[in-house]
Amino acid sequence: MVATPQTSSAATAKSTLWTPSSWRSMPIKQVPSYPDTEKLREVENRLSGALPLVFSGECERLKSMLAKASVGDAFVLQGGDCAESFEEFEKYGGRNVQDTFTLLVQMSILMMYAIKKPVVKIGRMAGQFAKPRSSPFEKAKNQELELPSYRGDMINGPSFTVEDRTPDPERMYQAFIQSTSTINLLRTLASGGYLDLHRVHDINLRFVESTPQGNRFREFANSISSAIAFMESCGLLTDSPMLREAEFYVSHEALLLPYEEALTRIDPQTGKAYATSGHFIWLGDRTRQPEGAHVEFLRGICNPIGIKCGPSLSADDLLQLLDILNPRNEAGRITLISRVGAGKVAEHLPRMIETVRREGRDVVWSCDPMHANTETSESGFKTRNFENILSEVREFLLMHMEMGTIPGGVHFEMTGQNVTECVGGMYKVSDSDLPDRYETQCDPRLNASQSLELAFLVSEMLQKGF
């Protein structure tokens, strides 16, 4: 085991002295049981000596942008895989990363054009390898054999065999190596001229170019090109890095705490601790217990962090989490990511908004319309309906308008690949289409066409005031 849950002590996340390892004395959930604890310690030591994936200055820059989103001066677009995959990365040779990055940039361009504000781009990339599960064990269909649940490639494998399902610490290091490759590619794409708005027509995925969404994006690109040409004809400088480069950040759920602890670094200038596994990490809906290990770890790092807010989150627990994780009410520190389901926003979001407003807390409000809208299709595939996803976003925006608060962002599970995992959308992906290109090992993702369509629709809602 990675930690021994504490059951009798009255210690809580607020009363203990924080260190990168103080979470180990707290009650913990969603933790794998590693048979080879000696190997686990060896991998942790190896990661502790590795170079950081991100740097403190980048985390602080993101925090400043999120502070703008909290007051309506920017908007957050966060998206990417449900869970990154070793197999998919090897299959596509990193092209899957480039395609999802390109798609996120396309979506951000549409949103910026519509709302005339910066869009903060955050990928679920370079660390999103672990997933919480409702049960630690599962059975294969029509089989008596029970094995550990698949918890993501960082922990164990998806094949239903004893060997693959046994948690292996070496997978943490493999995830780190792939994350290093991913973030190096993302840095190159973001700063190497790939996103030069002078070449905005080239920012288009090959399999959406001839679609209605691709055609609409081309119209936006024509308008952007005309605006740049007009500026140049007036003698205005258009060689700013803002037109040639993109700020792009990476994020993941802080689930596997041995990995997070091993990659925690102390900034030598400020003495502050940062999780260098990603710029932005979030607290899951299943691990947000105020007295738990995950809250304990997150309270001590200085990264901007997210809190997934599901239907079971009470006003008291929300306030306690804000007290623990952001006692100084620092702007940009906390993003509250609601995930309550289509048709249920009016039941759950108002109490969260009212709690935050009553206590004067500074947060970014974001909507995750994916996780509470998962269903099983008639053919047995786990899927999500495009209309339900869109509906939850619309309800989220309307509720903020009704309550006079600021919707700060959206959070999607999506891919730049042409998969068939979510039903609906302009091309009306149906139940019978799901087997065609169903590639996810975890939750279903919007494909490129559906994601771009969603970006258009959300942009229109934002532009029209919902």
Tab-separated table of C-alpha atoms in Angstrom:
chain	number	residue	atom	x	y	z
A	1	MET	CA	0.000	0.000	0.000
A	2	VAL	CA	1.125	3.576	-0.513
A	3	ALA	CA	-0.305	4.855	2.754
A	4	THR	CA	-1.893	3.590	5.956
A	5	PRO	CA	-5.283	5.246	6.466
A	6	GLN	CA	-5.609	6.982	9.810
A	7	THR	CA	-8.875	6.080	11.511
A	8	SER	CA	-8.610	7.067	15.170
A	9	SER	CA	-6.652	10.313	15.178
A	10	ALA	CA	-8.460	13.623	15.280
A	11	ALA	CA	-5.904	15.177	12.952
A	12	THR	CA	-7.368	17.019	9.983
A	13	ALA	CA	-5.911	18.631	6.891
A	14	LYS	CA	-6.000	22.032	8.609
A	15	SER	CA	-4.239	21.085	11.856
A	16	THR	CA	-1.120	19.265	10.677
A	17	LEU	CA	2.213	20.753	9.640
A	18	TRP	CA	2.409	20.427	5.872
A	19	THR	CA	5.226	18.661	4.063
A	20	PRO	CA	5.142	17.002	0.636
A	21	SER	CA	4.667	13.675	2.465
A	22	SER	CA	2.256	14.722	5.237
A	23	TRP	CA	-0.630	13.245	3.239
A	24	ARG	CA	0.667	9.793	4.186
A	25	SER	CA	-0.726	10.153	7.716
A	26	MET	CA	-4.222	11.067	6.507
A	27	PRO	CA	-7.175	8.844	5.505
A	28	ILE	CA	-6.917	8.046	1.802
A	29	LYS	CA	-9.242	6.810	-0.943
A	30	GLN	CA	-8.739	5.646	-4.531
A	31	VAL	CA	-5.306	4.220	-3.751
A	32	PRO	CA	-3.866	1.128	-5.465
A	33	SER	CA	-2.271	-1.674	-3.493
A	34	TYR	CA	1.262	-2.293	-4.776
A	35	PRO	CA	2.520	-5.830	-4.054
A	36	ASP	CA	6.145	-4.779	-4.543
A	37	THR	CA	6.648	-1.950	-2.037
A	38	GLU	CA	10.423	-2.008	-2.472
A	39	LYS	CA	9.995	-1.346	-6.188
A	40	LEU	CA	7.550	1.432	-5.353
A	41	ARG	CA	10.132	3.199	-3.176
A	42	GLU	CA	12.793	2.796	-5.878
A	43	VAL	CA	10.552	4.433	-8.514
A	44	GLU	CA	9.596	7.245	-6.128
A	45	ASN	CA	13.285	7.935	-5.491
A	46	ARG	CA	13.994	7.953	-9.213
A	47	LEU	CA	11.184	10.454	-9.842
A	48	SER	CA	12.378	12.600	-6.937
A	49	GLY	CA	15.669	13.103	-8.767
A	50	ALA	CA	14.087	13.798	-12.159
A	51	LEU	CA	13.800	17.203	-13.810
A	52	PRO	CA	10.496	19.050	-13.315
A	53	LEU	CA	7.915	18.980	-16.079
A	54	VAL	CA	6.769	22.561	-15.398
A	55	PHE	CA	8.179	25.554	-13.556
A	56	SER	CA	6.903	27.773	-10.768
A	57	GLY	CA	6.858	30.918	-12.923
A	58	GLU	CA	4.572	29.212	-15.439
A	59	CYS	CA	2.208	28.156	-12.650
A	60	GLU	CA	2.079	31.719	-11.336
A	61	ARG	CA	1.449	33.072	-14.837
A	62	LEU	CA	-1.496	30.690	-15.209
A	63	LYS	CA	-2.785	31.758	-11.807
A	64	SER	CA	-2.754	35.396	-12.942
A	65	MET	CA	-4.763	34.483	-16.063
A	66	LEU	CA	-7.264	32.533	-13.984
A	67	ALA	CA	-7.625	35.573	-11.738
A	68	LYS	CA	-8.726	37.488	-14.847
A	69	ALA	CA	-11.246	34.749	-15.665
A	70	SER	CA	-12.717	35.023	-12.174
A	71	VAL	CA	-13.772	38.625	-12.870
A	72	GLY	CA	-14.859	38.076	-16.472
A	73	ASP	CA	-11.766	39.424	-18.217
A	74	ALA	CA	-10.818	36.025	-19.705
A	75	PHE	CA	-12.401	32.620	-20.339
A	76	VAL	CA	-10.957	29.160	-19.654
A	77	LEU	CA	-11.004	26.317	-22.172
A	78	GLN	CA	-9.791	23.070	-20.611
A	79	GLY	CA	-9.881	19.825	-22.541
A	80	GLY	CA	-8.236	16.601	-23.565
A	81	ASP	CA	-8.300	12.876	-22.970
A	82	CYS	CA	-10.286	11.170	-20.263
A	83	ALA	CA	-7.067	9.249	-19.579
A	84	GLU	CA	-3.872	9.303	-21.590
A	85	SER	CA	-2.764	5.996	-23.033
A	86	PHE	CA	0.625	4.387	-23.580
A	87	GLU	CA	-0.764	2.405	-26.506
A	88	GLU	CA	-2.391	5.400	-28.232
A	89	PHE	CA	0.768	7.490	-27.895
A	90	GLU	CA	2.804	4.688	-29.489
A	91	LYS	CA	0.178	4.086	-32.177
A	92	TYR	CA	0.021	7.713	-33.317
A	93	GLY	CA	3.624	8.642	-32.579
A	94	GLY	CA	2.562	11.813	-30.790
A	95	ARG	CA	0.248	12.878	-33.614
A	96	ASN	CA	-2.685	12.428	-31.248
A	97	VAL	CA	-1.154	15.081	-28.976
A	98	GLN	CA	-0.615	17.461	-31.889
A	99	ASP	CA	-4.157	16.932	-33.177
A	100	THR	CA	-5.777	17.569	-29.795
A	101	PHE	CA	-3.578	20.638	-29.290
A	102	THR	CA	-4.572	21.946	-32.742
A	103	LEU	CA	-8.233	21.340	-31.964
A	104	LEU	CA	-8.014	23.210	-28.658
A	105	VAL	CA	-6.357	26.127	-30.431
A	106	GLN	CA	-9.086	26.167	-33.088
A	107	MET	CA	-11.746	26.187	-30.383
A	108	SER	CA	-9.975	28.992	-28.523
A	109	ILE	CA	-9.731	31.116	-31.695
A	110	LEU	CA	-13.488	30.781	-32.219
A	111	MET	CA	-14.176	31.763	-28.624
A	112	MET	CA	-11.760	34.700	-28.640
A	113	TYR	CA	-13.275	35.999	-31.861
A	114	ALA	CA	-16.778	35.760	-30.377
A	115	ILE	CA	-16.228	37.160	-26.881
A	116	LYS	CA	-13.280	39.508	-27.621
A	117	LYS	CA	-11.403	38.300	-24.543
A	118	PRO	CA	-8.347	36.107	-23.961
A	119	VAL	CA	-9.030	32.385	-23.774
A	120	VAL	CA	-6.857	30.471	-21.315
A	121	LYS	CA	-5.922	27.154	-22.933
A	122	ILE	CA	-5.365	24.200	-20.589
A	123	GLY	CA	-4.881	20.663	-21.871
A	124	ARG	CA	-5.747	17.482	-20.005
A	125	MET	CA	-2.322	16.269	-21.090
A	126	ALA	CA	1.150	15.286	-19.890
A	127	GLY	CA	-0.049	13.641	-16.681
A	128	GLN	CA	-3.702	12.550	-17.000
A	129	PHE	CA	-2.951	8.832	-16.691
A	130	ALA	CA	-4.885	7.797	-13.562
A	131	LYS	CA	-8.628	7.466	-13.021
A	132	PRO	CA	-10.769	6.971	-9.896
A	133	ARG	CA	-13.046	3.938	-9.909
A	134	SER	CA	-16.339	3.182	-8.183
A	135	SER	CA	-15.075	-0.249	-7.106
A	136	PRO	CA	-11.526	-1.508	-6.475
A	137	PHE	CA	-12.351	-4.812	-8.202
A	138	GLU	CA	-14.347	-5.878	-11.233
A	139	LYS	CA	-15.387	-9.009	-13.097
A	140	ALA	CA	-15.178	-9.639	-16.828
A	141	LYS	CA	-18.480	-10.205	-18.598
A	142	ASN	CA	-19.825	-13.705	-18.011
A	143	GLN	CA	-16.785	-14.632	-15.900
A	144	GLU	CA	-16.309	-15.443	-12.236
A	145	LEU	CA	-12.733	-14.164	-12.153
A	146	GLU	CA	-12.421	-10.918	-10.164
A	147	LEU	CA	-9.408	-8.667	-10.677
A	148	PRO	CA	-8.349	-5.151	-9.634
A	149	SER	CA	-10.185	-2.472	-11.602
A	150	TYR	CA	-8.308	-0.717	-14.385
A	151	ARG	CA	-7.173	2.585	-12.853
A	152	GLY	CA	-5.318	4.081	-15.821
A	153	ASP	CA	-2.035	3.274	-17.527
A	154	MET	CA	0.003	4.939	-14.763
A	155	ILE	CA	-1.184	2.223	-12.348
A	156	ASN	CA	-2.131	-0.954	-14.243
A	157	GLY	CA	-3.145	-2.219	-17.679
A	158	PRO	CA	-6.568	-2.522	-19.334
A	159	SER	CA	-6.313	-6.207	-20.355
A	160	PHE	CA	-8.301	-8.479	-18.092
A	161	THR	CA	-5.386	-10.613	-16.919
A	162	VAL	CA	-3.746	-10.988	-13.519
A	163	GLU	CA	-0.451	-9.703	-14.901
A	164	ASP	CA	-1.897	-6.584	-16.539
A	165	ARG	CA	-4.214	-5.650	-13.670
A	166	THR	CA	-1.559	-5.938	-10.955
A	167	PRO	CA	-0.446	-2.384	-10.033
A	168	ASP	CA	3.129	-1.844	-11.219
A	169	PRO	CA	5.176	1.111	-9.899
A	170	GLU	CA	7.303	1.170	-13.057
A	171	ARG	CA	4.256	2.494	-14.889
A	172	MET	CA	4.648	5.761	-12.967
A	173	TYR	CA	8.043	6.288	-14.515
A	174	GLN	CA	6.759	5.344	-17.979
A	175	ALA	CA	4.005	7.949	-17.541
A	176	PHE	CA	6.632	10.517	-16.555
A	177	ILE	CA	8.720	9.765	-19.665
A	178	GLN	CA	5.657	10.067	-21.926
A	179	SER	CA	4.627	13.290	-20.137
A	180	THR	CA	8.109	14.685	-20.776
A	181	SER	CA	7.801	13.914	-24.496
A	182	THR	CA	4.294	15.356	-24.577
A	183	ILE	CA	5.145	18.636	-22.890
A	184	ASN	CA	8.253	19.079	-25.047
A	185	LEU	CA	6.082	18.665	-28.147
A	186	LEU	CA	3.482	21.091	-26.783
A	187	ARG	CA	6.129	23.723	-26.002
A	188	THR	CA	7.478	23.418	-29.540
A	189	LEU	CA	4.023	23.703	-31.094
A	190	ALA	CA	3.069	26.671	-28.915
A	191	SER	CA	6.226	28.716	-29.466
A	192	GLY	CA	7.718	27.477	-32.746
A	193	GLY	CA	5.491	29.359	-35.217
A	194	TYR	CA	2.971	26.538	-35.667
A	195	LEU	CA	0.241	28.846	-34.346
A	196	ASP	CA	1.176	32.032	-36.188
A	197	LEU	CA	-2.126	33.822	-36.832
A	198	HIS	CA	-0.646	35.066	-40.105
A	199	ARG	CA	-1.114	31.420	-41.153
A	200	VAL	CA	-4.439	30.914	-39.419
A	201	HIS	CA	-5.847	28.960	-42.385
A	202	ASP	CA	-3.303	26.221	-41.701
A	203	ILE	CA	-4.642	25.685	-38.185
A	204	ASN	CA	-7.191	23.085	-39.230
A	205	LEU	CA	-7.407	19.338	-38.716
A	206	ARG	CA	-7.312	17.331	-41.916
A	207	PHE	CA	-10.536	15.423	-41.243
A	208	VAL	CA	-12.656	18.485	-40.352
A	209	GLU	CA	-11.511	20.681	-43.251
A	210	SER	CA	-14.425	19.679	-45.499
A	211	THR	CA	-17.055	19.570	-42.759
A	212	PRO	CA	-19.541	22.372	-42.019
A	213	GLN	CA	-17.535	23.174	-38.883
A	214	GLY	CA	-14.318	23.325	-40.896
A	215	ASN	CA	-15.948	25.618	-43.420
A	216	ARG	CA	-17.200	27.923	-40.659
A	217	PHE	CA	-13.716	28.005	-39.127
A	218	ARG	CA	-12.354	28.995	-42.542
A	219	GLU	CA	-14.751	31.961	-42.552
A	220	PHE	CA	-13.402	33.035	-39.160
A	221	ALA	CA	-9.863	32.595	-40.495
A	222	ASN	CA	-10.662	34.859	-43.460
A	223	SER	CA	-11.889	37.559	-41.076
A	224	ILE	CA	-8.753	37.264	-38.926
A	225	SER	CA	-6.495	37.453	-41.983
A	226	SER	CA	-8.350	40.524	-43.234
A	227	ALA	CA	-7.977	42.210	-39.837
A	228	ILE	CA	-4.223	41.522	-39.774
A	229	ALA	CA	-3.854	42.809	-43.353
A	230	PHE	CA	-5.750	45.979	-42.422
A	231	MET	CA	-3.495	46.557	-39.414
A	232	GLU	CA	-0.401	46.120	-41.587
A	233	SER	CA	-1.756	48.520	-44.221
A	234	CYS	CA	-2.149	51.116	-41.462
A	235	GLY	CA	1.493	50.683	-40.530
A	236	LEU	CA	0.699	48.907	-37.264
A	237	LEU	CA	3.149	46.264	-36.095
A	238	THR	CA	1.802	42.713	-36.367
A	239	ASP	CA	4.927	40.760	-35.457
A	240	SER	CA	4.025	40.587	-31.777
A	241	PRO	CA	4.594	37.229	-30.062
A	242	MET	CA	0.878	37.361	-29.174
A	243	LEU	CA	0.120	36.713	-32.869
A	244	ARG	CA	2.820	34.106	-33.392
A	245	GLU	CA	2.809	32.088	-30.189
A	246	ALA	CA	0.279	30.656	-27.765
A	247	GLU	CA	0.292	30.231	-24.026
A	248	PHE	CA	-0.643	26.640	-23.328
A	249	TYR	CA	-0.805	24.868	-19.984
A	250	VAL	CA	-1.173	21.236	-18.924
A	251	SER	CA	-3.323	19.703	-16.215
A	252	HIS	CA	-4.435	16.449	-14.644
A	253	GLU	CA	-6.242	15.061	-11.620
A	254	ALA	CA	-3.931	14.786	-8.608
A	255	LEU	CA	-4.928	11.196	-7.879
A	256	LEU	CA	-1.775	9.100	-7.481
A	257	LEU	CA	-0.097	10.910	-4.600
A	258	PRO	CA	3.238	9.022	-4.614
A	259	TYR	CA	3.793	10.425	-8.118
A	260	GLU	CA	2.744	13.933	-7.084
A	261	GLU	CA	4.929	13.923	-3.987
A	262	ALA	CA	7.956	12.678	-5.936
A	263	LEU	CA	7.615	15.546	-8.418
A	264	THR	CA	7.060	18.279	-5.823
A	265	ARG	CA	9.835	20.869	-5.823
A	266	ILE	CA	10.655	23.866	-3.617
A	267	ASP	CA	11.246	27.112	-5.517
A	268	PRO	CA	14.730	28.257	-4.444
A	269	GLN	CA	13.818	31.945	-4.631
A	270	THR	CA	10.506	31.932	-2.783
A	271	GLY	CA	10.704	28.750	-0.703
A	272	LYS	CA	7.232	27.783	-1.936
A	273	ALA	CA	6.303	24.233	-2.943
A	274	TYR	CA	4.977	23.442	-6.422
A	275	ALA	CA	3.712	20.231	-7.965
A	276	THR	CA	5.912	20.192	-11.058
A	277	SER	CA	3.893	17.350	-12.604
A	278	GLY	CA	1.587	19.937	-14.210
A	279	HIS	CA	0.623	23.595	-14.166
A	280	PHE	CA	-2.927	22.999	-12.929
A	281	ILE	CA	-4.040	19.952	-10.960
A	282	TRP	CA	-7.464	19.203	-9.623
A	283	LEU	CA	-9.174	17.447	-6.747
A	284	GLY	CA	-11.615	14.783	-7.919
A	285	ASP	CA	-15.219	14.424	-6.805
A	286	ARG	CA	-14.345	11.106	-5.112
A	287	THR	CA	-11.258	12.365	-3.240
A	288	ARG	CA	-12.373	15.769	-1.938
A	289	GLN	CA	-12.914	14.738	1.702
A	290	PRO	CA	-11.729	17.739	3.810
A	291	GLU	CA	-9.910	15.400	6.211
A	292	GLY	CA	-8.428	13.263	3.428
A	293	ALA	CA	-4.962	12.733	2.008
A	294	HIS	CA	-5.639	14.405	-1.341
A	295	VAL	CA	-6.827	17.642	0.265
A	296	GLU	CA	-3.827	17.514	2.581
A	297	PHE	CA	-1.395	17.299	-0.328
A	298	LEU	CA	-3.067	20.027	-2.358
A	299	ARG	CA	-3.240	22.534	0.492
A	300	GLY	CA	0.539	22.845	0.593
A	301	ILE	CA	1.395	23.352	-3.063
A	302	CYS	CA	1.138	26.761	-4.720
A	303	ASN	CA	-0.181	25.682	-8.138
A	304	PRO	CA	-3.620	26.823	-9.218
A	305	ILE	CA	-5.969	23.957	-8.396
A	306	GLY	CA	-9.445	22.811	-9.333
A	307	ILE	CA	-12.164	21.200	-7.239
A	308	LYS	CA	-14.688	18.947	-8.972
A	309	CYS	CA	-18.108	19.804	-7.549
A	310	GLY	CA	-20.658	17.027	-7.935
A	311	PRO	CA	-24.256	16.752	-6.660
A	312	SER	CA	-23.159	15.347	-3.280
A	313	LEU	CA	-21.015	18.388	-2.376
A	314	SER	CA	-22.654	20.189	0.534
A	315	ALA	CA	-22.338	23.904	1.211
A	316	ASP	CA	-20.499	23.161	4.470
A	317	ASP	CA	-17.962	20.880	2.768
A	318	LEU	CA	-17.407	23.405	-0.008
A	319	LEU	CA	-16.700	26.161	2.478
A	320	GLN	CA	-14.391	23.909	4.481
A	321	LEU	CA	-12.453	23.016	1.330
A	322	LEU	CA	-12.058	26.691	0.449
A	323	ASP	CA	-10.835	27.420	3.981
A	324	ILE	CA	-8.228	24.657	3.768
A	325	LEU	CA	-7.080	25.117	0.176
A	326	ASN	CA	-7.204	28.904	-0.110
A	327	PRO	CA	-7.170	30.452	3.377
A	328	ARG	CA	-5.853	33.790	2.043
A	329	ASN	CA	-8.509	33.937	-0.695
A	330	GLU	CA	-5.839	34.316	-3.390
A	331	ALA	CA	-7.281	35.234	-6.786
A	332	GLY	CA	-6.767	32.544	-9.424
A	333	ARG	CA	-5.916	29.858	-6.886
A	334	ILE	CA	-9.236	27.947	-6.987
A	335	THR	CA	-11.364	26.851	-9.933
A	336	LEU	CA	-14.683	25.236	-9.012
A	337	ILE	CA	-15.638	22.749	-11.726
A	338	SER	CA	-19.315	21.825	-11.511
A	339	ARG	CA	-20.360	18.398	-12.851
A	340	VAL	CA	-23.964	17.747	-11.914
A	341	GLY	CA	-25.686	16.554	-15.111
A	342	ALA	CA	-28.099	17.975	-17.668
A	343	GLY	CA	-31.410	18.949	-16.093
A	344	LYS	CA	-29.896	19.117	-12.590
A	345	VAL	CA	-27.998	22.412	-12.630
A	346	ALA	CA	-30.855	24.360	-11.040
A	347	GLU	CA	-30.997	21.802	-8.221
A	348	HIS	CA	-27.327	21.900	-7.256
A	349	LEU	CA	-25.393	24.894	-8.618
A	350	PRO	CA	-27.299	27.691	-6.787
A	351	ARG	CA	-26.264	26.476	-3.305
A	352	MET	CA	-22.620	26.405	-4.388
A	353	ILE	CA	-22.793	29.876	-5.916
A	354	GLU	CA	-24.614	31.290	-2.894
A	355	THR	CA	-22.072	29.791	-0.479
A	356	VAL	CA	-19.157	31.312	-2.384
A	357	ARG	CA	-20.871	34.685	-2.777
A	358	ARG	CA	-21.991	34.882	0.853
A	359	GLU	CA	-18.456	34.249	2.096
A	360	GLY	CA	-16.833	36.583	-0.446
A	361	ARG	CA	-14.587	33.888	-1.901
A	362	ASP	CA	-12.638	34.464	-5.107
A	363	VAL	CA	-13.064	31.530	-7.503
A	364	VAL	CA	-13.298	30.712	-11.182
A	365	TRP	CA	-16.531	28.929	-12.092
A	366	SER	CA	-16.107	26.232	-14.747
A	367	CYS	CA	-18.513	23.660	-16.177
A	368	ASP	CA	-17.624	20.003	-16.787
A	369	PRO	CA	-20.643	18.739	-18.761
A	370	MET	CA	-19.111	15.304	-19.358
A	371	HIS	CA	-18.910	13.246	-16.181
A	372	ALA	CA	-22.506	13.420	-14.966
A	373	ASN	CA	-23.876	12.712	-18.453
A	374	THR	CA	-22.382	9.268	-19.030
A	375	GLU	CA	-24.788	6.517	-20.041
A	376	THR	CA	-24.752	2.996	-21.469
A	377	SER	CA	-25.948	2.605	-25.056
A	378	GLU	CA	-28.274	-0.141	-26.219
A	379	SER	CA	-25.275	-1.885	-27.744
A	380	GLY	CA	-23.491	-1.891	-24.376
A	381	PHE	CA	-20.969	0.917	-24.995
A	382	LYS	CA	-20.373	3.618	-22.411
A	383	THR	CA	-21.267	6.867	-24.191
A	384	ARG	CA	-22.419	10.462	-23.801
A	385	ASN	CA	-25.053	12.362	-25.743
A	386	PHE	CA	-23.971	15.600	-27.404
A	387	GLU	CA	-27.305	17.239	-26.617
A	388	ASN	CA	-26.951	16.513	-22.897
A	389	ILE	CA	-23.430	17.946	-22.897
A	390	LEU	CA	-24.618	21.119	-24.623
A	391	SER	CA	-27.647	21.333	-22.344
A	392	GLU	CA	-25.581	21.294	-19.152
A	393	VAL	CA	-23.328	24.061	-20.488
A	394	ARG	CA	-26.383	26.144	-21.402
A	395	GLU	CA	-27.963	25.594	-17.963
A	396	PHE	CA	-24.653	26.536	-16.303
A	397	LEU	CA	-24.420	29.803	-18.245
A	398	LEU	CA	-28.073	30.706	-17.653
A	399	MET	CA	-27.822	30.026	-13.923
A	400	HIS	CA	-24.865	32.381	-13.602
A	401	MET	CA	-26.750	35.031	-15.539
A	402	GLU	CA	-29.754	34.577	-13.262
A	403	MET	CA	-27.644	34.829	-10.105
A	404	GLY	CA	-25.480	37.689	-11.358
A	405	THR	CA	-22.211	35.758	-11.199
A	406	ILE	CA	-19.500	35.078	-13.767
A	407	PRO	CA	-19.142	31.821	-15.717
A	408	GLY	CA	-15.395	31.482	-16.176
A	409	GLY	CA	-14.803	28.412	-18.303
A	410	VAL	CA	-15.625	24.964	-19.657
A	411	HIS	CA	-13.944	21.586	-19.209
A	412	PHE	CA	-14.336	18.901	-21.898
A	413	GLU	CA	-13.149	15.349	-22.434
A	414	MET	CA	-12.247	15.358	-26.126
A	415	THR	CA	-9.719	14.244	-28.687
A	416	GLY	CA	-8.394	15.484	-31.998
A	417	GLN	CA	-8.918	11.981	-33.384
A	418	ASN	CA	-11.922	11.021	-35.508
A	419	VAL	CA	-13.371	8.588	-32.966
A	420	THR	CA	-16.982	7.471	-32.454
A	421	GLU	CA	-17.517	7.470	-28.697
A	422	CYS	CA	-20.172	10.150	-28.028
A	423	VAL	CA	-23.496	10.057	-29.853
A	424	GLY	CA	-25.169	13.022	-31.535
A	425	GLY	CA	-23.794	16.212	-32.983
A	426	MET	CA	-24.200	17.604	-36.470
A	427	TYR	CA	-23.249	14.262	-38.033
A	428	LYS	CA	-25.634	12.429	-35.709
A	429	VAL	CA	-23.275	9.702	-34.528
A	430	SER	CA	-25.659	6.911	-33.525
A	431	ASP	CA	-25.571	3.887	-31.274
A	432	SER	CA	-24.810	1.691	-34.286
A	433	ASP	CA	-21.811	3.888	-35.188
A	434	LEU	CA	-20.063	3.474	-31.817
A	435	PRO	CA	-18.149	0.251	-32.674
A	436	ASP	CA	-16.592	1.879	-35.772
A	437	ARG	CA	-13.845	3.816	-33.968
A	438	TYR	CA	-14.400	3.332	-30.246
A	439	GLU	CA	-10.841	3.649	-28.913
A	440	THR	CA	-11.120	4.878	-25.312
A	441	GLN	CA	-10.158	2.572	-22.439
A	442	CYS	CA	-12.000	4.803	-19.962
A	443	ASP	CA	-14.735	7.350	-20.624
A	444	PRO	CA	-16.088	8.420	-24.042
A	445	ARG	CA	-14.642	11.569	-25.645
A	446	LEU	CA	-16.038	14.119	-28.066
A	447	ASN	CA	-14.378	13.742	-31.448
A	448	ALA	CA	-12.876	16.636	-33.395
A	449	SER	CA	-16.064	17.473	-35.286
A	450	GLN	CA	-18.240	17.382	-32.175
A	451	SER	CA	-15.726	19.466	-30.208
A	452	LEU	CA	-15.545	22.155	-32.868
A	453	GLU	CA	-19.335	22.216	-33.158
A	454	LEU	CA	-19.600	22.606	-29.393
A	455	ALA	CA	-17.101	25.480	-29.495
A	456	PHE	CA	-19.226	27.281	-32.093
A	457	LEU	CA	-22.411	26.817	-30.064
A	458	VAL	CA	-20.827	27.874	-26.759
A	459	SER	CA	-19.232	30.894	-28.486
A	460	GLU	CA	-22.628	31.952	-29.805
A	461	MET	CA	-24.163	31.643	-26.347
A	462	LEU	CA	-21.377	33.721	-24.807
A	463	GLN	CA	-21.591	36.307	-27.564
A	464	LYS	CA	-25.361	36.674	-27.173
A	465	GLY	CA	-25.239	36.790	-23.393
A	466	PHE	CA	-26.445	33.188	-23.124
